[in-house]
Coordinates of C-alpha atoms and ligand atoms in Angstrom, one line a residue:
M1 CA -28.8 6.5 9.0
E2 CA -27.2 7.0 5.6
Q3 CA -26.8 4.1 3.2
Y4 CA -25.7 3.5 -0.3
A5 CA -28.3 2.0 -2.7
I6 CA -26.5 0.4 -5.6
K7 CA -27.8 -1.3 -8.8
G8 CA -25.0 -3.4 -10.2
G9 CA -24.2 -4.6 -13.7
N10 CA -22.9 -1.5 -15.5
P11 CA -19.3 -1.5 -16.6
L12 CA -17.6 1.6 -15.2
V13 CA -16.3 3.7 -18.1
G14 CA -14.5 7.1 -18.2
E15 CA -12.0 9.2 -16.3
V16 CA -11.7 9.9 -12.6
E17 CA -9.6 12.5 -10.8
I18 CA -7.8 11.1 -7.7
S19 CA -7.7 13.2 -4.6
G20 CA -4.8 13.9 -2.3
A21 CA -3.6 10.9 -0.2
K22 CA -5.3 10.7 3.2
N23 CA -2.4 8.8 4.7
A24 CA 0.0 11.5 3.7
A25 CA -2.3 14.3 4.6
L26 CA -2.7 13.2 8.2
P27 CA 1.0 13.2 9.2
I28 CA 1.6 16.4 7.2
L29 CA -1.2 18.2 9.1
A30 CA 0.4 17.1 12.4
A31 CA 3.8 18.2 11.2
A32 CA 2.4 21.6 10.1
I33 CA 2.1 22.6 13.8
M34 CA 5.9 22.2 14.3
T35 CA 6.6 25.7 13.1
D36 CA 5.2 29.0 14.3
D37 CA 5.2 30.2 10.7
P38 CA 2.1 29.8 8.5
V39 CA 2.1 26.7 6.3
L40 CA 0.1 26.3 3.1
I41 CA -1.0 22.8 2.2
E42 CA -2.6 22.0 -1.2
N43 CA -4.3 18.9 -2.6
M44 CA -5.7 18.2 0.9
P45 CA -8.4 15.5 0.6
D46 CA -11.8 16.6 2.0
V47 CA -12.5 13.4 4.0
R48 CA -13.6 12.8 7.5
D49 CA -10.2 11.8 9.0
T50 CA -8.5 14.9 7.8
N51 CA -11.4 17.1 8.9
V52 CA -11.3 15.6 12.3
L53 CA -7.6 16.2 12.6
L54 CA -8.0 19.8 11.5
Q55 CA -10.6 20.3 14.2
A56 CA -8.2 18.8 16.7
L57 CA -5.5 21.3 15.6
E58 CA -8.0 24.1 16.1
S59 CA -9.0 22.8 19.5
I60 CA -5.4 23.3 20.8
G61 CA -5.1 26.8 19.4
A62 CA -3.8 26.4 15.8
V63 CA -5.5 28.7 13.3
V64 CA -6.9 26.8 10.4
D65 CA -7.8 28.8 7.4
R66 CA -9.6 26.9 4.6
I67 CA -8.6 28.8 1.5
D68 CA -10.7 26.4 -0.7
R69 CA -11.9 22.9 -0.5
H70 CA -8.5 21.4 -1.0
T71 CA -6.2 24.1 0.3
V72 CA -5.6 24.9 3.9
R73 CA -3.3 27.4 5.7
I74 CA -2.3 26.4 9.2
N75 CA -0.7 28.8 11.7
A76 CA 0.3 27.1 14.9
S77 CA 2.0 30.1 16.6
M78 CA -1.0 30.4 19.0
I79 CA -1.0 26.8 20.2
H80 CA -1.8 26.9 24.0
D81 CA -2.4 23.3 24.8
H82 CA -0.7 20.0 24.5
V83 CA -3.7 17.9 25.5
V84 CA -5.8 16.5 22.7
D85 CA -8.9 14.6 23.8
N86 CA -12.3 14.6 22.3
D87 CA -14.8 12.0 21.1
Y88 CA -13.9 12.5 17.4
I89 CA -10.1 12.2 17.8
K90 CA -10.4 8.8 19.4
K91 CA -12.0 7.5 16.2
I92 CA -9.0 8.2 14.0
R93 CA -5.9 6.2 13.9
A94 CA -3.7 9.2 13.0
S95 CA -4.4 11.1 16.2
Y96 CA -1.2 9.6 17.5
Y97 CA 0.8 11.7 15.0
L98 CA 0.0 14.6 17.3
V99 CA 2.0 12.9 19.9
G100 CA 5.1 12.9 17.7
A101 CA 4.5 16.4 16.6
L102 CA 3.7 18.0 20.0
L103 CA 6.5 16.0 21.7
G104 CA 9.0 17.1 19.0
K105 CA 8.0 20.8 19.2
Y106 CA 6.9 21.3 22.8
R107 CA 8.6 18.3 24.5
K108 CA 5.2 17.1 25.9
A109 CA 2.0 15.7 24.6
E110 CA -1.2 14.1 25.9
V111 CA -3.3 12.6 23.2
A112 CA -6.3 10.1 23.4
L113 CA -5.3 6.6 22.3
P114 CA -6.2 6.1 18.7
G115 CA -9.1 4.2 17.2
G116 CA -9.4 3.8 13.4
C117 CA -10.5 0.6 11.6
H118 CA -11.1 -2.6 13.4
I119 CA -8.7 -4.7 11.4
G120 CA -6.4 -6.0 14.2
A121 CA -4.9 -5.3 17.6
R122 CA -2.7 -2.5 16.2
P123 CA -0.2 -2.1 19.0
I124 CA 1.9 1.0 19.3
D125 CA 4.9 -0.5 21.1
Q126 CA 7.3 0.6 18.3
H127 CA 6.2 4.2 18.5
I128 CA 6.8 4.1 22.3
K129 CA 10.1 2.4 21.8
G130 CA 11.2 5.2 19.5
W131 CA 10.0 8.1 21.7
E132 CA 11.7 6.5 24.7
A133 CA 14.9 6.0 22.8
L134 CA 14.9 9.8 22.0
G135 CA 14.6 10.5 25.8
A136 CA 10.9 10.8 26.4
T137 CA 8.9 9.2 29.2
V138 CA 5.7 7.6 27.9
E139 CA 2.8 6.4 29.9
I140 CA -0.6 5.1 28.9
A141 CA -3.2 6.3 31.4
H142 CA -6.9 6.9 31.4
G143 CA -7.1 6.2 27.6
M144 CA -4.4 8.8 26.9
I145 CA -0.8 8.6 25.7
V146 CA 1.1 10.9 28.0
T147 CA 4.6 11.8 27.1
E148 CA 7.2 14.3 28.2
A149 CA 10.9 14.9 27.6
K150 CA 13.4 17.3 29.2
E151 CA 15.4 17.0 26.0
L152 CA 15.3 14.9 22.9
K153 CA 18.5 13.4 21.7
G154 CA 19.1 11.7 18.4
R155 CA 19.6 7.9 18.6
R156 CA 19.8 4.8 16.4
I157 CA 16.4 3.0 16.5
Y158 CA 15.7 -0.4 14.9
L159 CA 12.1 -1.1 14.3
D160 CA 11.1 -4.7 15.1
V161 CA 8.3 -4.6 12.6
V162 CA 8.0 -2.4 9.5
S163 CA 5.5 0.2 10.7
V164 CA 4.3 3.2 8.8
G165 CA 2.9 4.8 11.9
A166 CA 6.0 4.3 14.1
T167 CA 8.4 5.4 11.3
I168 CA 6.4 8.7 10.9
N169 CA 6.0 9.2 14.7
I170 CA 9.8 8.8 15.2
I171 CA 10.5 11.2 12.3
L172 CA 8.2 13.8 13.9
A173 CA 9.8 13.5 17.3
A174 CA 13.3 13.5 15.9
V175 CA 13.3 16.5 13.5
L176 CA 13.9 19.1 16.2
A177 CA 15.9 16.8 18.5
D178 CA 19.6 17.3 19.2
G179 CA 21.9 15.3 17.0
Q180 CA 21.3 12.5 14.5
T181 CA 18.5 9.9 14.6
I182 CA 18.8 6.8 12.4
I183 CA 15.7 4.7 11.9
E184 CA 16.5 1.2 10.6
N185 CA 13.9 -1.2 9.1
A186 CA 11.8 1.9 8.4
A187 CA 8.6 1.8 6.3
K188 CA 9.1 2.9 2.7
E189 CA 5.5 3.9 1.8
P190 CA 5.0 6.9 -0.4
H191 CA 3.3 8.8 2.4
V192 CA 6.5 8.4 4.6
V193 CA 8.4 10.0 1.7
D194 CA 5.8 12.7 1.3
L195 CA 6.0 13.6 5.0
A196 CA 9.8 13.7 4.9
N197 CA 9.7 15.9 1.8
F198 CA 7.2 18.3 3.5
L199 CA 9.4 18.5 6.6
N200 CA 12.5 19.1 4.5
C201 CA 10.7 22.0 2.8
M202 CA 10.1 23.3 6.3
G203 CA 13.9 23.2 7.0
A204 CA 14.3 19.7 8.4
N205 CA 17.2 17.5 7.4
I206 CA 15.9 14.0 6.6
K207 CA 17.7 11.7 4.2
G208 CA 16.8 8.2 3.0
A209 CA 13.0 8.3 3.2
G210 CA 11.8 5.7 0.8
T211 CA 14.6 3.3 1.8
D212 CA 14.7 1.2 5.0
V213 CA 17.3 3.5 6.7
I214 CA 16.2 7.0 7.4
R215 CA 18.7 9.6 8.8
I216 CA 17.4 12.7 10.5
K217 CA 19.8 15.4 11.6
G218 CA 18.0 17.5 14.2
V219 CA 17.6 21.2 13.4
T220 CA 16.7 24.0 15.8
K221 CA 13.7 25.4 14.0
L222 CA 11.3 24.7 11.2
H223 CA 9.8 27.4 8.9
S224 CA 7.0 28.3 6.6
T225 CA 6.4 26.4 3.4
E226 CA 3.9 25.7 0.6
Y227 CA 3.3 22.1 -0.2
A228 CA 1.1 19.9 -2.4
I229 CA 0.2 16.4 -1.0
I230 CA 0.7 13.4 -3.3
P231 CA -2.2 11.6 -4.9
D232 CA -3.9 8.8 -3.0
Q233 CA -2.5 5.5 -4.1
I234 CA -5.3 3.5 -2.4
E235 CA -8.1 5.6 -3.8
A236 CA -6.6 5.2 -7.3
G237 CA -6.2 1.4 -6.8
T238 CA -9.8 1.1 -5.7
F239 CA -11.0 2.7 -8.9
M240 CA -8.6 0.5 -10.9
F241 CA -10.1 -2.6 -9.3
A242 CA -13.6 -1.2 -9.8
A243 CA -12.9 -1.0 -13.5
A244 CA -11.6 -4.6 -13.5
V245 CA -14.5 -6.2 -11.5
T246 CA -17.2 -4.4 -13.6
K247 CA -15.4 -5.2 -16.9
G248 CA -15.0 -1.6 -17.5
D249 CA -12.5 0.9 -18.9
V250 CA -11.4 3.5 -16.4
T251 CA -8.5 6.0 -16.5
V252 CA -7.4 7.2 -13.1
K253 CA -5.9 10.7 -13.4
N254 CA -3.7 12.8 -11.2
V255 CA -1.8 9.7 -10.0
I256 CA 1.9 8.7 -9.7
P257 CA 2.0 5.4 -11.7
K258 CA 5.1 4.3 -9.9
H259 CA 3.1 4.2 -6.6
L260 CA 0.6 1.9 -8.3
E261 CA 3.0 -0.7 -9.7
S262 CA 2.1 -3.6 -7.4
I263 CA -1.6 -3.0 -8.2
S264 CA -1.1 -2.6 -11.9
T265 CA 1.0 -5.8 -12.0
K266 CA -1.7 -7.8 -10.3
L267 CA -4.4 -6.5 -12.7
L268 CA -2.2 -7.4 -15.7
E269 CA -1.7 -10.9 -14.2
I270 CA -5.4 -11.5 -14.0
G271 CA -6.1 -10.4 -17.6
C272 CA -6.6 -6.6 -17.6
E273 CA -4.9 -4.3 -20.0
I274 CA -3.0 -1.4 -18.4
E275 CA -1.9 1.8 -20.2
E276 CA 0.4 4.2 -18.2
S277 CA 1.2 7.8 -19.0
D278 CA 3.0 10.4 -16.9
D279 CA 0.2 11.0 -14.4
A280 CA -2.6 8.6 -15.4
V281 CA -3.2 4.9 -15.6
R282 CA -5.9 3.3 -17.8
V283 CA -7.4 -0.1 -16.8
V284 CA -9.4 -2.0 -19.5
A285 CA -11.0 -5.3 -18.6
A286 CA -12.1 -6.6 -22.0
K287 CA -11.3 -10.3 -21.4
P288 CA -12.6 -12.7 -18.7
L289 CA -10.4 -12.4 -15.5
T290 CA -8.3 -15.3 -14.2
H291 CA -7.0 -16.4 -10.8
T292 CA -3.8 -15.4 -9.1
H293 CA -2.1 -15.5 -5.7
V294 CA -1.4 -12.4 -3.6
K295 CA 0.3 -11.7 -0.3
T296 CA 0.1 -8.3 1.3
L297 CA 3.4 -6.7 2.2
P298 CA 4.9 -3.4 3.2
Y299 CA 5.6 -1.1 0.3
P300 CA 6.7 -1.8 -2.5
G301 CA 4.7 -5.0 -1.9
F302 CA 1.0 -5.3 -2.5
P303 CA -0.8 -3.0 0.0
T304 CA -2.9 -4.4 2.8
D305 CA -5.3 -1.5 2.1
M306 CA -6.0 -3.0 -1.3
Q307 CA -6.5 -6.6 -0.1
P308 CA -10.4 -6.4 0.1
Q309 CA -10.7 -4.9 -3.3
M310 CA -8.4 -7.6 -4.7
T311 CA -10.4 -10.4 -3.0
V312 CA -13.7 -9.0 -4.3
T313 CA -12.2 -9.0 -7.8
L314 CA -10.7 -12.5 -7.6
G315 CA -14.1 -13.7 -6.3
L316 CA -15.3 -13.1 -9.9
S317 CA -12.1 -14.4 -11.6
K318 CA -12.0 -17.9 -13.1
G319 CA -10.1 -20.5 -11.0
T320 CA -8.9 -20.7 -7.5
S321 CA -7.0 -17.8 -6.0
I322 CA -5.2 -17.4 -2.7
V323 CA -4.9 -14.1 -0.8
T324 CA -2.6 -14.0 2.2
E325 CA -2.9 -11.1 4.6
S326 CA 0.5 -10.6 6.3
I327 CA 0.0 -7.2 8.0
F328 CA -3.2 -7.2 10.0
E329 CA -4.7 -10.2 11.6
N330 CA -8.4 -9.3 11.4
R331 CA -8.8 -8.1 7.9
F332 CA -11.2 -10.6 6.3
R333 CA -14.2 -9.6 8.3
Y334 CA -16.0 -8.5 5.2
V335 CA -15.8 -12.0 3.6
G336 CA -19.0 -13.1 5.3
E337 CA -20.9 -10.3 3.6
L338 CA -19.3 -11.1 0.2
V339 CA -20.3 -14.8 0.6
R340 CA -23.9 -13.5 1.2
M341 CA -23.6 -11.9 -2.3
G342 CA -22.7 -15.3 -3.8
A343 CA -18.9 -15.4 -3.4
S344 CA -17.2 -18.8 -2.7
I345 CA -14.4 -17.9 -0.2
K346 CA -13.1 -19.8 2.7
V347 CA -10.9 -18.0 5.3
E348 CA -8.3 -20.0 7.2
G349 CA -6.2 -17.9 9.5
N350 CA -4.6 -15.2 7.5
T351 CA -5.5 -16.8 4.1
A352 CA -8.5 -16.6 1.9
I353 CA -9.1 -19.4 -0.6
I354 CA -11.3 -18.0 -3.3
D355 CA -13.1 -20.1 -5.9
G356 CA -14.1 -17.7 -8.7
V357 CA -17.9 -17.6 -9.3
S358 CA -19.6 -16.2 -12.4
R359 CA -21.7 -13.7 -10.7
Y360 CA -22.5 -11.9 -7.4
T361 CA -26.1 -11.0 -6.5
G362 CA -27.2 -7.8 -4.7
A363 CA -27.9 -8.0 -1.0
S364 CA -28.2 -5.9 2.2
I365 CA -24.7 -5.5 3.4
S366 CA -23.0 -4.0 6.5
V367 CA -19.7 -2.3 6.0
P368 CA -17.1 -3.4 8.6
D369 CA -14.3 -0.9 7.9
L370 CA -13.0 1.7 5.5
R371 CA -11.3 -0.3 2.8
A372 CA -13.6 -3.3 3.1
G373 CA -16.4 -0.8 2.7
A374 CA -15.0 0.4 -0.6
A375 CA -14.5 -3.1 -1.7
L376 CA -18.1 -4.1 -0.9
V377 CA -19.3 -1.1 -3.0
I378 CA -17.3 -2.3 -6.0
A379 CA -18.7 -5.9 -5.4
A380 CA -22.2 -4.4 -5.4
L381 CA -21.4 -2.5 -8.6
A382 CA -20.5 -5.8 -10.2
A383 CA -23.5 -7.7 -8.8
E384 CA -26.8 -8.5 -10.4
G385 CA -29.6 -6.5 -8.8
I386 CA -29.8 -4.1 -6.0
S387 CA -27.6 -3.8 -2.9
V388 CA -28.0 -1.6 0.1
L389 CA -24.9 -0.9 2.2
D390 CA -25.1 0.2 5.8
E391 CA -22.4 2.0 8.0
I392 CA -21.1 4.0 5.0
Q393 CA -19.6 6.5 7.4
Y394 CA -16.5 4.2 7.4
I395 CA -16.0 4.8 3.7
E396 CA -16.3 8.6 4.2
R397 CA -13.3 8.5 6.5
G398 CA -11.0 8.0 3.4
Y399 CA -12.8 8.5 0.1
E400 CA -13.8 12.0 -1.1
D401 CA -17.1 12.1 -3.1
F402 CA -16.9 8.4 -3.5
E403 CA -20.4 8.0 -4.9
L404 CA -20.2 11.1 -7.1
K405 CA -17.0 9.9 -8.7
L406 CA -18.5 6.4 -9.3
Q407 CA -21.7 8.0 -10.8
S408 CA -19.4 10.0 -13.2
L409 CA -18.2 6.6 -14.4
G410 CA -21.7 5.4 -15.0
A411 CA -22.4 3.6 -11.7
Q412 CA -25.9 3.5 -10.4
I413 CA -25.2 4.4 -6.8
E414 CA -27.0 6.8 -4.5
R415 CA -26.8 7.9 -0.9
I416 CA -30.2 7.3 0.7
E417 CA -31.6 8.0 4.2
S418 CA -34.9 6.2 4.3
E419 CA -37.0 3.3 2.8
R420 CA -38.8 6.0 0.8
E421 CA -35.6 7.1 -0.8
L422 CA -34.8 3.5 -1.6
Q423 CA -38.1 3.0 -3.3
K424 CA -37.4 6.3 -5.3
F425 CA -34.0 4.9 -6.3
K426 CA -35.6 1.6 -7.5
L427 CA -38.3 3.5 -9.5
K428 CA -35.6 5.8 -11.1
I429 CA -33.4 3.0 -12.2
G430 CA -36.4 1.0 -13.5
Ligands
UD1_1 C1 -0.9 2.6 8.2 C2 -2.1 3.1 7.4 C3 -3.0 2.0 7.1 C4 -2.3 0.8 6.4 C5 -1.1 0.5 7.2 C6 -0.2 -0.6 6.5 C7 -2.4 5.4 8.1 C8 -3.2 6.4 8.9 N1 -2.8 4.1 8.2 O1 -1.5 2.1 9.4 O2 -4.0 2.5 6.2 O3 -3.1 -0.3 6.3 O4 -0.2 1.6 7.5 O5 0.3 -0.1 5.3 O6 -1.4 5.7 7.5 N2 2.8 -2.8 14.6 C9 3.3 -3.2 15.8 N3 3.7 -2.3 16.7 C10 3.7 -1.0 16.4 C11 3.1 -0.5 15.2 C12 2.7 -1.5 14.3 O7 3.3 -4.4 16.0 O8 4.1 -0.2 17.3 C13 2.3 -3.8 13.6 C14 0.8 -3.6 13.2 O9 0.0 -4.4 14.2 C15 0.8 -4.2 11.9 C16 2.1 -3.8 11.2 O10 3.0 -3.5 12.3 O11 0.8 -5.6 11.9 C17 2.0 -2.6 10.3 O12 1.3 -1.6 10.9 P1 1.6 0.0 10.6 O13 2.4 0.1 9.4 O14 2.1 0.6 11.8 O15 0.1 0.5 10.3 P2 -0.5 1.9 10.7 O16 0.6 2.9 10.6 O17 -1.3 1.8 11.8

C-alpha cells in the first residue's frame, strides 16, 4: 500500500505549474464522444479520474489516441455500445456525464451509478428531472442508470439546487435535442463554462454559461475541434493554501486569476500578501496568520473543494474562526485526523469552530477523500516532525504529480511502500 512520508516545517518556496482542470476535463471527455469526427483535447490532466474515464470511452468503442501526456485525440465514430459498467467507472463521480453524452447522441444510455468521494449523500434527482423533462425515461436498476428517449425536445428546466453535475448533464443531453432548452438556476462554475465553450467549438449553440440562465438551441450535428482545457482552480488553490500554512512564498503559474478570486480574498483577509499577473498568482505568508469566517457556496462563492485546505490553514491562524459547509453534509470527516495532529476544532452540524493553535505535530493519518487528503498533506507539511499518510490513492484521483510538485517547492515528501522505505526516508532527512 502506497503512503506519503512527510517531514514538516519547511516553508514552501518557488513556482509551480498548475495542470488542466479535472472537473472540466471529465465532462469535456464525455462530450467528445458526441461527434463522429476526431476531437483533439490539450492540457488534459494526467490523473486517475480522467484516465478511468478515457478507459471507459475505449470500452464502448471510442478510439483514444494519447498524443503526449497532456494531449489526447478521441474518435468516437466506432462507438458500438451504450452500456458502461466496470469496477473502475463506479469509483468516479463523473461517470454520469456519459449518461448525458450517450443519451444526447444515441438517445440511450446505461451507466453504472457513480461513486466518487464520500462527502455526502450526493443525490442525482436534478439530473433525472432534467433528462425526463427533455423526454427521456430514466430508471435506476441493478446499480445502473438506464435511460432512453424516442426523441429529445428542448424545455425550460428550473434546478431546485444549484448543481454543477446536473447543469452539465442537462447541457449534454440538450445540445442535440430539437428546439431550445433553458436551464434556470444553473451552476456558474468555470468548468461549466469550459464545457459550454468546448461544445460551442464543436458547433453547439449554448449561450449564458457562467450566468444562472443557460440557453441551448439544439443543433443536428457536432463536429471536430481542437481545444485546451482551463487550468485547475482547486489544484491552484491547494498550492496557495500550502504556501500560507507553511509560511512560504509560492507562485502558481498557468492559472486564470479571476477563477481564484474567492481564494485570494480569504488569503488576504488572514494576512497573506497576494500578487496577481495575467496567468499567475503569488502568495507570500510573511506575517502571522489571523482568524476569519468562511462559508462554502456555489461559484463565485468560496468553493467547497477548498474547505478542508482553508480549515487546515485556519487551524494554525491566531484567534477563533468559523467554517460553514453549505454544499455537502459530510465534509468534515478529516477533522478527527487534524485534531490528532494537535488542531483545536469542534464540529457542530455543518460548522467547524476552530481555535488557532501555534503548531501541528506529525502523526499517522488516514486520508478520507480527495480534497481532505490534499489538505492533510499540507497540514503535515506545516507540522513539526514526521507524518505518514495512508489511502493516498484518493489524492491521485485529482492531483497530478502532487508530491513531485511539492518537492520542487522544497517540501520533504516521498511516496513510500514499506516500513523499510520509511526508515530510509527518516535517515535521508536526518
Ligand atoms: C461537483 C464537483 C465537486 C464539487 C461540487 C461542488 C465534479 C466531478 N465534481 O460535484 O468536486 O465539490 O461540484 O462544487 O465536477 N444535489 C442534489 N441533487 C442533484 C445534484 C446535486 O440535491 O441531483 C446537491 C448535492 O447533494 C450538493 C449540491 O447539490 O449538496 C451541489 O452538488 P453538485 O454541484 O451537483 O456537485 P457535483 O456535480 O456532484
